[in-house]
C-alpha positions as a LaTeX table, in Angstrom:
\begin{tabular}{lrrr}
\hline
Residue & $x$ (\AA) & $y$ (\AA) & $z$ (\AA) \\
\hline
Met1 & 29.83 & 30.76 & 12.55 \\
Ala2 & 32.26 & 31.85 & 15.22 \\
Ala3 & 35.40 & 29.83 & 15.66 \\
Arg4 & 35.58 & 27.57 & 18.67 \\
Asn5 & 37.29 & 29.22 & 21.64 \\
Pro6 & 40.69 & 27.53 & 22.18 \\
Leu7 & 41.82 & 26.13 & 25.51 \\
Ser8 & 43.04 & 28.68 & 28.04 \\
Glu9 & 46.64 & 28.91 & 29.23 \\
Glu10 & 45.59 & 27.50 & 32.64 \\
Glu11 & 44.15 & 24.39 & 30.99 \\
Leu12 & 47.41 & 23.88 & 29.08 \\
Ser13 & 49.60 & 24.22 & 32.19 \\
Cys14 & 51.40 & 21.37 & 33.95 \\
Pro15 & 50.12 & 20.87 & 37.56 \\
Val16 & 53.73 & 20.49 & 38.78 \\
Cys17 & 55.71 & 23.32 & 37.13 \\
Cys18 & 52.61 & 25.47 & 36.34 \\
Asp19 & 54.06 & 26.24 & 32.91 \\
Ile20 & 52.82 & 25.23 & 29.45 \\
Phe21 & 53.22 & 21.46 & 29.01 \\
Arg22 & 56.54 & 20.24 & 27.56 \\
Asp23 & 56.38 & 16.64 & 26.28 \\
Pro24 & 53.24 & 15.81 & 28.32 \\
Val25 & 52.63 & 12.17 & 29.29 \\
Val26 & 49.26 & 10.75 & 30.29 \\
Leu27 & 49.03 & 8.59 & 33.41 \\
Ser28 & 46.69 & 5.67 & 34.00 \\
Cys29 & 44.47 & 7.99 & 36.09 \\
Ser30 & 44.07 & 10.25 & 32.98 \\
His31 & 46.05 & 13.16 & 34.46 \\
Ser32 & 48.79 & 14.68 & 32.30 \\
Val33 & 52.19 & 15.92 & 33.49 \\
Cys34 & 55.41 & 17.10 & 31.82 \\
Lys35 & 57.69 & 14.11 & 31.32 \\
Thr36 & 60.62 & 15.84 & 33.08 \\
Cys37 & 58.41 & 17.03 & 35.96 \\
Leu38 & 57.10 & 13.50 & 36.50 \\
Gln39 & 60.58 & 12.00 & 36.61 \\
Lys40 & 61.75 & 14.60 & 39.16 \\
Phe41 & 58.60 & 14.06 & 41.24 \\
Trp42 & 59.13 & 10.30 & 41.30 \\
Glu43 & 62.79 & 10.69 & 42.25 \\
Thr44 & 61.84 & 12.97 & 45.13 \\
Lys45 & 58.95 & 10.82 & 46.41 \\
Glu46 & 60.77 & 7.56 & 45.71 \\
Ser47 & 57.44 & 6.09 & 44.57 \\
Gln48 & 55.57 & 6.04 & 41.25 \\
Glu49 & 52.36 & 7.92 & 41.88 \\
Cys50 & 50.39 & 10.69 & 40.22 \\
Pro51 & 51.38 & 14.22 & 41.42 \\
Val52 & 47.71 & 15.23 & 41.31 \\
Cys53 & 45.67 & 12.39 & 42.80 \\
Arg54 & 48.51 & 10.24 & 44.27 \\
Ser55 & 47.25 & 7.07 & 42.53 \\
Ser56 & 49.89 & 4.58 & 41.41 \\
Ser57 & 51.10 & 4.62 & 37.84 \\
Lys58 & 53.11 & 2.43 & 35.49 \\
Asp59 & 56.80 & 2.91 & 34.74 \\
Ser60 & 56.65 & 4.49 & 31.28 \\
Pro61 & 53.46 & 6.46 & 30.66 \\
Pro62 & 52.83 & 7.31 & 26.97 \\
Ile63 & 53.17 & 10.76 & 25.41 \\
Asn64 & 49.89 & 12.68 & 25.16 \\
Leu65 & 50.23 & 13.65 & 21.47 \\
Ala66 & 46.97 & 15.59 & 21.25 \\
Leu67 & 47.85 & 17.72 & 24.24 \\
Lys68 & 51.39 & 18.19 & 22.99 \\
Asn69 & 50.12 & 19.52 & 19.64 \\
Leu70 & 47.70 & 21.90 & 21.35 \\
Cys71 & 50.47 & 23.27 & 23.53 \\
Glu72 & 52.82 & 23.81 & 20.60 \\
Ser73 & 50.06 & 25.63 & 18.68 \\
Phe74 & 49.30 & 27.80 & 21.68 \\
Leu75 & 52.97 & 28.74 & 22.14 \\
Glu76 & 53.31 & 29.59 & 18.44 \\
Ser77 & 50.16 & 31.75 & 18.53 \\
Arg78 & 51.36 & 33.59 & 21.64 \\
Ser79 & 54.71 & 34.23 & 20.00 \\
Gln80 & 53.01 & 35.72 & 16.92 \\
Arg81 & 50.84 & 38.00 & 19.07 \\
Ser82 & 53.86 & 39.16 & 20.98 \\
Ser83 & 55.74 & 39.84 & 17.74 \\
Ala84 & 52.84 & 41.86 & 16.38 \\
Gly85 & 52.64 & 43.95 & 19.54 \\
Ser86 & 56.37 & 44.61 & 19.52 \\
Glu87 & 56.14 & 45.92 & 15.95 \\
Gly88 & 53.50 & 48.50 & 16.94 \\
Leu89 & 50.56 & 46.63 & 15.42 \\
Cys90 & 47.21 & 46.02 & 17.02 \\
Val91 & 46.93 & 42.37 & 18.02 \\
Leu92 & 43.19 & 42.45 & 17.18 \\
His93 & 43.15 & 44.31 & 13.86 \\
Asn94 & 46.77 & 44.19 & 12.71 \\
Glu95 & 46.72 & 47.97 & 12.25 \\
Lys96 & 49.32 & 50.47 & 13.44 \\
Leu97 & 48.86 & 51.80 & 16.98 \\
Lys98 & 48.50 & 55.52 & 16.18 \\
Leu99 & 46.18 & 56.57 & 19.00 \\
Phe100 & 46.32 & 56.40 & 22.80 \\
Cys101 & 43.13 & 55.78 & 24.80 \\
Leu102 & 43.20 & 58.15 & 27.76 \\
Asp103 & 40.47 & 56.24 & 29.60 \\
Asp104 & 42.07 & 52.79 & 29.34 \\
Gln105 & 45.65 & 54.12 & 29.23 \\
Gln106 & 46.67 & 51.92 & 26.30 \\
Pro107 & 47.64 & 52.37 & 22.63 \\
Val108 & 44.94 & 51.51 & 20.06 \\
Cys109 & 44.46 & 51.56 & 16.29 \\
Val110 & 41.84 & 53.56 & 14.31 \\
Val111 & 39.59 & 50.50 & 14.15 \\
Cys112 & 39.66 & 50.16 & 17.95 \\
Gln113 & 38.65 & 53.84 & 18.19 \\
Thr114 & 35.32 & 53.13 & 16.51 \\
Ser115 & 34.72 & 49.86 & 18.33 \\
Lys116 & 32.08 & 49.46 & 21.01 \\
Lys117 & 34.74 & 49.13 & 23.73 \\
His118 & 36.33 & 52.54 & 23.05 \\
Lys119 & 33.42 & 54.38 & 21.39 \\
Ser120 & 32.89 & 56.97 & 24.15 \\
His121 & 36.55 & 57.30 & 25.21 \\
Asp122 & 38.97 & 60.21 & 24.74 \\
Phe123 & 42.06 & 59.77 & 22.56 \\
Cys124 & 45.27 & 61.57 & 21.68 \\
Pro125 & 48.12 & 60.77 & 19.26 \\
Val126 & 50.54 & 58.12 & 20.54 \\
Asp127 & 53.51 & 60.46 & 20.08 \\
Glu128 & 51.84 & 63.09 & 22.25 \\
Ala129 & 51.03 & 60.51 & 24.94 \\
Val130 & 54.62 & 59.23 & 24.87 \\
Thr131 & 56.01 & 62.77 & 25.27 \\
Glu132 & 53.67 & 63.46 & 28.20 \\
Phe133 & 54.54 & 60.11 & 29.77 \\
Lys134 & 58.28 & 60.84 & 29.48 \\
Asp135 & 57.80 & 64.23 & 31.14 \\
Lys136 & 55.89 & 62.65 & 34.02 \\
Leu137 & 58.48 & 59.91 & 34.35 \\
Lys138 & 61.29 & 62.47 & 34.37 \\
Ser139 & 59.54 & 64.44 & 37.13 \\
Ala140 & 59.00 & 61.25 & 39.10 \\
Leu141 & 62.66 & 60.26 & 38.71 \\
Glu142 & 64.06 & 63.56 & 39.97 \\
Pro143 & 63.40 & 62.77 & 43.67 \\
Leu144 & 64.95 & 59.35 & 43.10 \\
His145 & 68.08 & 60.92 & 41.63 \\
Glu146 & 68.18 & 63.27 & 44.60 \\
Asn147 & 67.89 & 60.32 & 46.97 \\
Leu148 & 70.66 & 58.54 & 45.11 \\
Arg149 & 72.91 & 61.58 & 45.49 \\
Phe150 & 72.35 & 61.24 & 49.24 \\
Val151 & 72.23 & 57.45 & 49.56 \\
Phe152 & 75.32 & 56.66 & 47.47 \\
Pro153 & 77.74 & 58.74 & 49.59 \\
Asn154 & 76.05 & 57.26 & 52.65 \\
Tyr155 & 76.62 & 53.78 & 51.28 \\
Leu156 & 80.29 & 54.50 & 50.57 \\
Ser157 & 80.69 & 55.99 & 54.03 \\
Phe158 & 78.90 & 52.97 & 55.50 \\
Gln159 & 81.35 & 50.62 & 53.76 \\
Thr160 & 84.35 & 52.68 & 54.86 \\
Gln161 & 83.05 & 52.81 & 58.43 \\
Ala162 & 82.50 & 49.06 & 58.51 \\
Gln163 & 85.99 & 48.32 & 57.15 \\
His164 & 87.68 & 50.83 & 59.46 \\
Thr165 & 85.75 & 49.57 & 62.50 \\
Glu166 & 86.58 & 45.96 & 61.67 \\
Arg167 & 90.25 & 46.86 & 61.33 \\
Gln168 & 90.23 & 48.64 & 64.70 \\
Ile169 & 88.47 & 45.71 & 66.39 \\
Lys170 & 91.11 & 43.34 & 65.04 \\
Glu171 & 93.90 & 45.65 & 66.21 \\
Glu172 & 92.44 & 45.88 & 69.72 \\
Phe173 & 91.98 & 42.12 & 69.95 \\
Glu174 & 95.50 & 41.60 & 68.64 \\
Lys175 & 96.76 & 43.70 & 71.56 \\
Leu176 & 94.78 & 41.49 & 73.94 \\
His177 & 96.04 & 38.35 & 72.22 \\
Gln178 & 99.63 & 39.62 & 72.48 \\
Phe179 & 99.11 & 40.40 & 76.16 \\
Leu180 & 97.83 & 36.86 & 76.77 \\
Arg181 & 100.72 & 35.40 & 74.77 \\
Asp182 & 103.18 & 37.41 & 76.88 \\
Glu183 & 101.45 & 36.31 & 80.10 \\
Glu184 & 101.54 & 32.69 & 78.97 \\
Ala185 & 105.22 & 32.94 & 78.06 \\
Ala186 & 106.09 & 34.55 & 81.42 \\
Arg187 & 104.24 & 31.87 & 83.39 \\
Ile188 & 105.72 & 29.03 & 81.35 \\
Ala189 & 109.18 & 30.58 & 81.89 \\
Ala190 & 108.54 & 30.71 & 85.66 \\
Leu191 & 107.50 & 27.06 & 85.63 \\
Lys192 & 110.59 & 26.08 & 83.61 \\
Glu193 & 112.81 & 28.02 & 86.01 \\
Glu194 & 111.34 & 26.20 & 89.01 \\
Glu195 & 111.60 & 22.92 & 87.13 \\
Glu196 & 115.30 & 23.58 & 86.48 \\
Gln197 & 115.97 & 24.57 & 90.12 \\
Lys198 & 114.12 & 21.53 & 91.50 \\
Gly199 & 115.85 & 19.34 & 88.91 \\
Gln200 & 119.28 & 20.56 & 90.01 \\
Met201 & 118.35 & 19.96 & 93.66 \\
Met202 & 117.13 & 16.44 & 92.85 \\
Arg203 & 120.29 & 15.71 & 90.86 \\
Arg204 & 122.40 & 16.77 & 93.85 \\
Lys205 & 120.33 & 14.55 & 96.11 \\
Ile206 & 120.77 & 11.63 & 93.71 \\
Glu207 & 124.52 & 12.22 & 93.60 \\
Glu208 & 124.62 & 12.28 & 97.42 \\
Met209 & 122.56 & 9.09 & 97.55 \\
Asn210 & 124.82 & 7.43 & 94.99 \\
Gly211 & 127.81 & 8.37 & 97.15 \\
Glu212 & 126.10 & 6.98 & 100.24 \\
Ile213 & 125.13 & 3.81 & 98.38 \\
Ser214 & 128.70 & 3.36 & 97.16 \\
Ala215 & 130.11 & 3.82 & 100.67 \\
Leu216 & 127.47 & 1.49 & 102.11 \\
Ser217 & 128.29 & $-1.12$ & 99.47 \\
Asp218 & 131.96 & $-0.98$ & 100.48 \\
Thr219 & 130.98 & $-1.34$ & 104.13 \\
Ile220 & 128.74 & $-4.33$ & 103.34 \\
Arg221 & 131.53 & $-6.05$ & 101.43 \\
Asn222 & 133.97 & $-5.52$ & 104.30 \\
Ile223 & 131.48 & $-6.85$ & 106.82 \\
Glu224 & 130.81 & $-9.93$ & 104.69 \\
Lys225 & 134.56 & $-10.60$ & 104.53 \\
Glu226 & 134.86 & $-10.29$ & 108.29 \\
Met227 & 131.91 & $-12.64$ & 108.74 \\
Glu228 & 133.89 & $-15.28$ & 106.91 \\
Ala229 & 136.78 & $-14.83$ & 109.39 \\
Glu230 & 137.29 & $-16.57$ & 112.75 \\
Asp231 & 134.58 & $-16.08$ & 115.36 \\
Val232 & 137.06 & $-14.46$ & 117.72 \\
Leu233 & 137.91 & $-11.75$ & 115.18 \\
Leu234 & 134.18 & $-11.23$ & 114.43 \\
Asp235 & 133.45 & $-10.75$ & 118.12 \\
Met236 & 136.21 & $-8.17$ & 118.32 \\
Asn237 & 134.72 & $-6.12$ & 115.41 \\
Phe238 & 131.04 & $-6.60$ & 116.36 \\
Thr239 & 130.94 & $-3.38$ & 118.36 \\
Ala240 & 132.40 & $-1.38$ & 115.47 \\
Val241 & 129.94 & $-2.95$ & 113.03 \\
Gln242 & 127.01 & $-1.96$ & 115.23 \\
Lys243 & 128.02 & 1.70 & 114.91 \\
Val244 & 127.73 & 1.66 & 111.06 \\
Asn245 & 124.46 & 3.28 & 109.77 \\
Leu246 & 122.99 & 0.83 & 107.27 \\
Thr247 & 119.74 & 2.83 & 106.70 \\
Pro248 & 119.85 & 5.23 & 103.66 \\
Lys249 & 117.94 & 8.54 & 103.63 \\
Asp250 & 114.35 & 8.48 & 102.31 \\
Pro251 & 114.33 & 10.65 & 99.17 \\
Glu252 & 110.55 & 11.20 & 99.38 \\
Lys253 & 110.97 & 12.99 & 102.72 \\
Thr254 & 113.10 & 15.73 & 101.17 \\
Ser255 & 111.25 & 19.05 & 101.64 \\
Gly256 & 110.55 & 21.22 & 98.56 \\
Ala257 & 111.30 & 18.52 & 96.04 \\
Leu258 & 107.99 & 18.80 & 94.14 \\
Ile259 & 106.74 & 21.52 & 91.72 \\
Asn260 & 104.65 & 24.19 & 93.46 \\
Val261 & 101.55 & 23.53 & 91.36 \\
Gly262 & 99.37 & 25.86 & 93.40 \\
Lys263 & 101.68 & 28.78 & 92.73 \\
His264 & 101.32 & 28.35 & 88.97 \\
Leu265 & 97.65 & 27.34 & 88.65 \\
Ser266 & 95.82 & 28.84 & 91.62 \\
Asn267 & 93.23 & 31.37 & 90.27 \\
Leu268 & 95.26 & 31.58 & 87.08 \\
Lys269 & 92.57 & 33.33 & 85.00 \\
Phe270 & 91.85 & 35.80 & 87.78 \\
Arg271 & 95.54 & 36.66 & 88.21 \\
Val272 & 95.89 & 37.23 & 84.49 \\
Trp273 & 92.80 & 39.45 & 84.60 \\
Glu274 & 94.39 & 41.41 & 87.48 \\
Asn275 & 97.52 & 42.01 & 85.44 \\
Met276 & 95.38 & 43.02 & 82.46 \\
Gln277 & 94.22 & 46.09 & 84.40 \\
Glu278 & 97.67 & 47.59 & 83.76 \\
Val279 & 97.11 & 47.68 & 79.99 \\
Leu280 & 93.37 & 48.45 & 79.97 \\
Gln281 & 91.82 & 51.90 & 80.07 \\
Tyr282 & 88.22 & 52.85 & 80.78 \\
Thr283 & 86.67 & 56.18 & 79.92 \\
Pro284 & 83.15 & 56.85 & 81.26 \\
Val285 & 82.24 & 58.70 & 78.05 \\
Thr286 & 83.31 & 58.11 & 74.44 \\
Leu287 & 82.53 & 60.17 & 71.34 \\
Asp288 & 79.99 & 59.30 & 68.65 \\
Pro289 & 81.61 & 59.82 & 65.20 \\
Asn290 & 78.20 & 59.86 & 63.50 \\
Thr291 & 77.44 & 63.18 & 65.23 \\
Ala292 & 80.80 & 64.88 & 64.56 \\
His293 & 80.96 & 67.99 & 62.36 \\
Pro294 & 82.91 & 67.24 & 59.13 \\
Asp295 & 85.70 & 69.65 & 60.19 \\
Leu296 & 86.42 & 67.60 & 63.31 \\
His297 & 88.84 & 64.70 & 63.65 \\
Leu298 & 88.30 & 62.02 & 66.30 \\
Ser299 & 90.99 & 59.72 & 67.69 \\
Asp300 & 90.73 & 56.01 & 66.94 \\
Asp301 & 89.73 & 55.25 & 70.53 \\
Leu302 & 86.98 & 57.93 & 70.32 \\
Thr303 & 88.28 & 59.88 & 73.33 \\
Ala304 & 89.85 & 62.96 & 71.66 \\
Val305 & 88.56 & 65.58 & 69.22 \\
Glu306 & 90.26 & 68.41 & 67.34 \\
Ile307 & 89.54 & 70.55 & 64.31 \\
Arg308 & 91.25 & 69.94 & 60.96 \\
Asp309 & 91.79 & 72.33 & 58.06 \\
Gln310 & 90.69 & 69.69 & 55.55 \\
Arg311 & 87.01 & 68.80 & 55.78 \\
Ser312 & 86.17 & 65.09 & 55.85 \\
Ser313 & 83.83 & 63.70 & 53.18 \\
Leu314 & 81.13 & 62.52 & 55.57 \\
Pro315 & 77.43 & 62.00 & 54.79 \\
Asp316 & 75.00 & 64.66 & 55.98 \\
Asn317 & 73.03 & 62.26 & 58.16 \\
Pro318 & 70.37 & 63.68 & 60.54 \\
Glu319 & 72.51 & 63.04 & 63.64 \\
Arg320 & 75.50 & 65.10 & 62.39 \\
Phe321 & 76.20 & 68.75 & 63.21 \\
Asp322 & 76.57 & 70.75 & 60.00 \\
Glu323 & 77.42 & 74.29 & 61.16 \\
Tyr324 & 79.26 & 74.18 & 64.49 \\
Ala325 & 82.30 & 72.06 & 65.39 \\
Cys326 & 80.39 & 69.87 & 67.83 \\
Val327 & 80.32 & 66.18 & 68.68 \\
Leu328 & 78.29 & 64.22 & 71.22 \\
Gly329 & 78.94 & 61.34 & 73.56 \\
Ser330 & 77.95 & 57.89 & 72.36 \\
Glu331 & 75.70 & 57.17 & 75.37 \\
Gly332 & 72.97 & 59.23 & 76.99 \\
Phe333 & 71.66 & 59.44 & 80.56 \\
Asn334 & 68.15 & 59.78 & 81.95 \\
Ser335 & 68.84 & 59.11 & 85.64 \\
Gly336 & 71.61 & 58.96 & 88.22 \\
Ile337 & 74.93 & 60.80 & 88.71 \\
His338 & 77.58 & 60.70 & 85.98 \\
Cys339 & 80.85 & 62.57 & 85.52 \\
Trp340 & 83.65 & 62.78 & 82.98 \\
Asp341 & 87.00 & 64.59 & 83.07 \\
Val342 & 88.23 & 66.46 & 80.00 \\
Gln343 & 91.78 & 67.58 & 79.28 \\
Val344 & 91.17 & 70.91 & 77.50 \\
Gly345 & 94.89 & 71.72 & 77.44 \\
Asp346 & 95.90 & 74.41 & 74.96 \\
Ser347 & 92.57 & 74.59 & 73.15 \\
Asp348 & 91.68 & 78.28 & 72.86 \\
Tyr349 & 87.95 & 77.96 & 72.16 \\
Trp350 & 85.99 & 75.06 & 73.61 \\
Ser351 & 82.68 & 74.20 & 75.24 \\
Leu352 & 81.44 & 71.36 & 77.45 \\
Gly353 & 77.97 & 70.42 & 78.68 \\
Val354 & 74.91 & 68.28 & 77.90 \\
Ile355 & 72.27 & 68.34 & 75.16 \\
Thr356 & 68.87 & 66.69 & 74.85 \\
Glu357 & 68.90 & 63.54 & 72.76 \\
Ser358 & 65.97 & 64.73 & 70.65 \\
Gly359 & 67.52 & 68.13 & 69.94 \\
Thr360 & 68.21 & 69.01 & 66.31 \\
Arg361 & 71.81 & 69.07 & 65.12 \\
Lys362 & 71.40 & 71.33 & 62.08 \\
Gly363 & 72.18 & 75.05 & 61.90 \\
Asp364 & 72.21 & 76.98 & 65.18 \\
Ser365 & 68.80 & 75.79 & 66.36 \\
Phe366 & 70.47 & 73.18 & 68.60 \\
Cys367 & 71.38 & 76.00 & 71.02 \\
Gly368 & 67.89 & 75.77 & 72.46 \\
Ser369 & 68.54 & 72.29 & 73.85 \\
Val370 & 72.12 & 72.45 & 75.21 \\
Trp371 & 73.38 & 73.48 & 78.66 \\
Arg372 & 77.05 & 74.36 & 78.42 \\
Leu373 & 80.13 & 76.16 & 79.69 \\
Leu374 & 82.17 & 77.90 & 76.95 \\
Tyr375 & 85.76 & 79.19 & 77.24 \\
Asp376 & 87.26 & 81.90 & 74.98 \\
Lys377 & 91.04 & 82.22 & 75.31 \\
Ser378 & 91.19 & 85.54 & 73.42 \\
Ser379 & 89.34 & 87.27 & 76.26 \\
Asn380 & 90.06 & 84.68 & 78.97 \\
Thr381 & 86.33 & 84.50 & 79.62 \\
Ile382 & 84.04 & 81.67 & 80.64 \\
Trp383 & 80.45 & 81.92 & 79.39 \\
Ile384 & 77.48 & 80.02 & 80.81 \\
Leu385 & 74.86 & 79.41 & 78.10 \\
Cys386 & 71.52 & 77.79 & 78.92 \\
Pro387 & 68.13 & 77.70 & 77.15 \\
Gly388 & 65.67 & 80.22 & 78.55 \\
Gln389 & 68.28 & 81.82 & 80.86 \\
Ser390 & 70.31 & 85.01 & 80.56 \\
Val391 & 73.95 & 84.67 & 79.51 \\
His392 & 76.40 & 84.69 & 82.41 \\
Ser393 & 80.16 & 85.23 & 82.14 \\
Phe394 & 83.19 & 85.52 & 84.40 \\
Thr395 & 87.00 & 85.55 & 84.24 \\
Pro396 & 88.76 & 82.55 & 85.79 \\
Lys397 & 91.87 & 83.12 & 87.91 \\
Glu398 & 93.79 & 80.63 & 85.77 \\
Lys399 & 93.16 & 79.12 & 82.34 \\
Pro400 & 91.51 & 75.73 & 82.94 \\
Gln401 & 93.53 & 72.68 & 81.90 \\
Arg402 & 91.34 & 69.86 & 83.19 \\
Val403 & 87.60 & 70.25 & 83.65 \\
Arg404 & 85.23 & 67.81 & 85.31 \\
Val405 & 81.63 & 67.74 & 84.12 \\
Gln406 & 79.26 & 66.16 & 86.63 \\
Leu407 & 75.63 & 65.51 & 85.74 \\
Asp408 & 73.09 & 64.86 & 88.50 \\
Trp409 & 70.10 & 64.12 & 86.30 \\
Asp410 & 67.66 & 63.46 & 89.14 \\
Arg411 & 68.46 & 66.73 & 90.95 \\
Gly412 & 68.78 & 68.68 & 87.70 \\
Lys413 & 72.37 & 69.87 & 88.11 \\
Val414 & 75.36 & 70.14 & 85.79 \\
Thr415 & 78.52 & 71.09 & 87.73 \\
Phe416 & 81.84 & 72.22 & 86.21 \\
Thr417 & 85.06 & 71.97 & 88.25 \\
Asp418 & 88.68 & 72.95 & 87.51 \\
Leu419 & 90.49 & 69.76 & 88.57 \\
Leu420 & 94.03 & 71.17 & 88.77 \\
Thr421 & 93.05 & 73.96 & 91.16 \\
Asn422 & 90.07 & 72.07 & 92.61 \\
Thr423 & 87.97 & 75.17 & 91.90 \\
His424 & 84.23 & 75.10 & 91.41 \\
Leu425 & 83.53 & 76.96 & 88.15 \\
His426 & 79.74 & 76.89 & 87.91 \\
Thr427 & 76.63 & 74.77 & 88.48 \\
Ile428 & 73.73 & 74.87 & 86.02 \\
Thr429 & 70.31 & 73.96 & 87.41 \\
His430 & 67.50 & 72.65 & 85.24 \\
Thr431 & 64.73 & 70.08 & 85.57 \\
Phe432 & 65.52 & 67.45 & 82.94 \\
Thr433 & 62.61 & 65.55 & 81.46 \\
Gln434 & 64.35 & 63.48 & 78.80 \\
Arg435 & 67.62 & 61.72 & 78.06 \\
Val436 & 70.67 & 63.97 & 77.63 \\
Leu437 & 74.00 & 63.36 & 75.89 \\
Pro438 & 77.47 & 64.70 & 76.74 \\
Tyr439 & 78.26 & 67.71 & 74.53 \\
Phe440 & 81.69 & 68.79 & 73.23 \\
Tyr441 & 82.70 & 71.78 & 71.09 \\
Asn442 & 86.29 & 72.43 & 70.00 \\
Tyr443 & 87.29 & 75.09 & 67.50 \\
Ser444 & 91.02 & 74.45 & 67.86 \\
Val445 & 93.76 & 72.23 & 66.47 \\
His446 & 94.63 & 71.36 & 70.07 \\
Pro447 & 92.50 & 68.40 & 71.12 \\
Leu448 & 89.98 & 67.97 & 73.87 \\
Arg449 & 90.65 & 64.59 & 75.45 \\
Ile450 & 88.36 & 62.59 & 77.75 \\
Leu451 & 90.55 & 61.20 & 80.54 \\
Pro452 & 90.41 & 57.56 & 81.65 \\
Val453 & 89.41 & 56.67 & 85.19 \\
Lys454 & 91.31 & 54.37 & 87.49 \\
Thr455 & 89.99 & 50.81 & 87.59 \\
Ser456 & 90.50 & 48.16 & 90.26 \\
Val457 & 89.66 & 44.52 & 90.89 \\
Thr458 & 88.11 & 43.66 & 94.24 \\
Val459 & 87.15 & 40.34 & 95.80 \\
Glu460 & 84.17 & 40.08 & 98.15 \\
Gln461 & 84.18 & 37.33 & 100.76 \\
His462 & 80.77 & 35.82 & 101.57 \\
Ser463 & 79.95 & 36.03 & 105.27 \\
\hline
\end{tabular}
């Protein structure tokens, strides 16, 4: 006769923790719960009720010994099965797992092979299956290792970027904080200076008043003495007494005695902001370090670029140029008129222009999506290079030092101007259909530098 099927794991699980019962107690409603789970449930609910049916229960429910014994037997049986499987023995027949069922993808023993479940299946030796599995796993891991070789440097670069950027942000804000501290100190000093001047003036006024009061007191005493004299003598001095000024000056009517509060507080924040324009710089275009070729070095403020002999250890991300010493602006344009001035200085091989945002950055294939002016000092030649157009070149009268790039996206024009001689160099015409980014190329240790523009603060009066 077959043995009775034991309770399933679900039937032996606590309804609260969903694990096998530990010290189960039985409630008056006949539901069982782990003793610890019940105590925690009651503490949370602040009422003694069943976690399953919410009916009230007594303080100390008894241990469910029968259920506890069943749970302990189940745990012991599961432990034995696990131990048998870990030793390479079949949990059903206690035989060694020498074969591998290719249909079910699991190890089996020789008894399982002849069983009804596996009778029509294909088998191979376990060792052979393990070797094949290792080979497949190795092949599957190779792309992961390749990804790790790419991701790990990216992660390190990401950390370095974050730390460097945070440090630069703190440095820039420290400059602003120092500026505000200096402004505060200057304005407090001006207030203290006025306070000292007004204080000295008030002290002089007080001294004058004290002198007047002292003289007036003497006069009053003399008059009182004369009033005690004979009437004839008083009549003789009455005219002189009338000429004495007995009214002191009113100190509150002294002009300029108070602090000029309006001078110190009127539009204070705006005035500080006005002064801040002297220490602030604005450049219409800044460089994107994530696009820079590894041979290039960018300034901390992202406005200058030059080539370095020592290549930087930067990740080969999709946005980065990998063959030519190029870098792009951090912002693109898809409408309007925009211009930026570049100090090319002593650089002997440079190029300026615009490139489509979607253009590739790898190899030399990017040339098909960039409109640019290129200068070669060795031949003193300017080249105009545009996709789908023939190459044009000319010799400038003087080596350019400052070049303005003006993009009129709507009209499809890119104009280059020599700022020092105010000479028009060339205008490229093209109908743009997508966003473009400022393009910079510098194969020189002498930097290209984007120049700041003049800023101003204006106030508009409402009519």
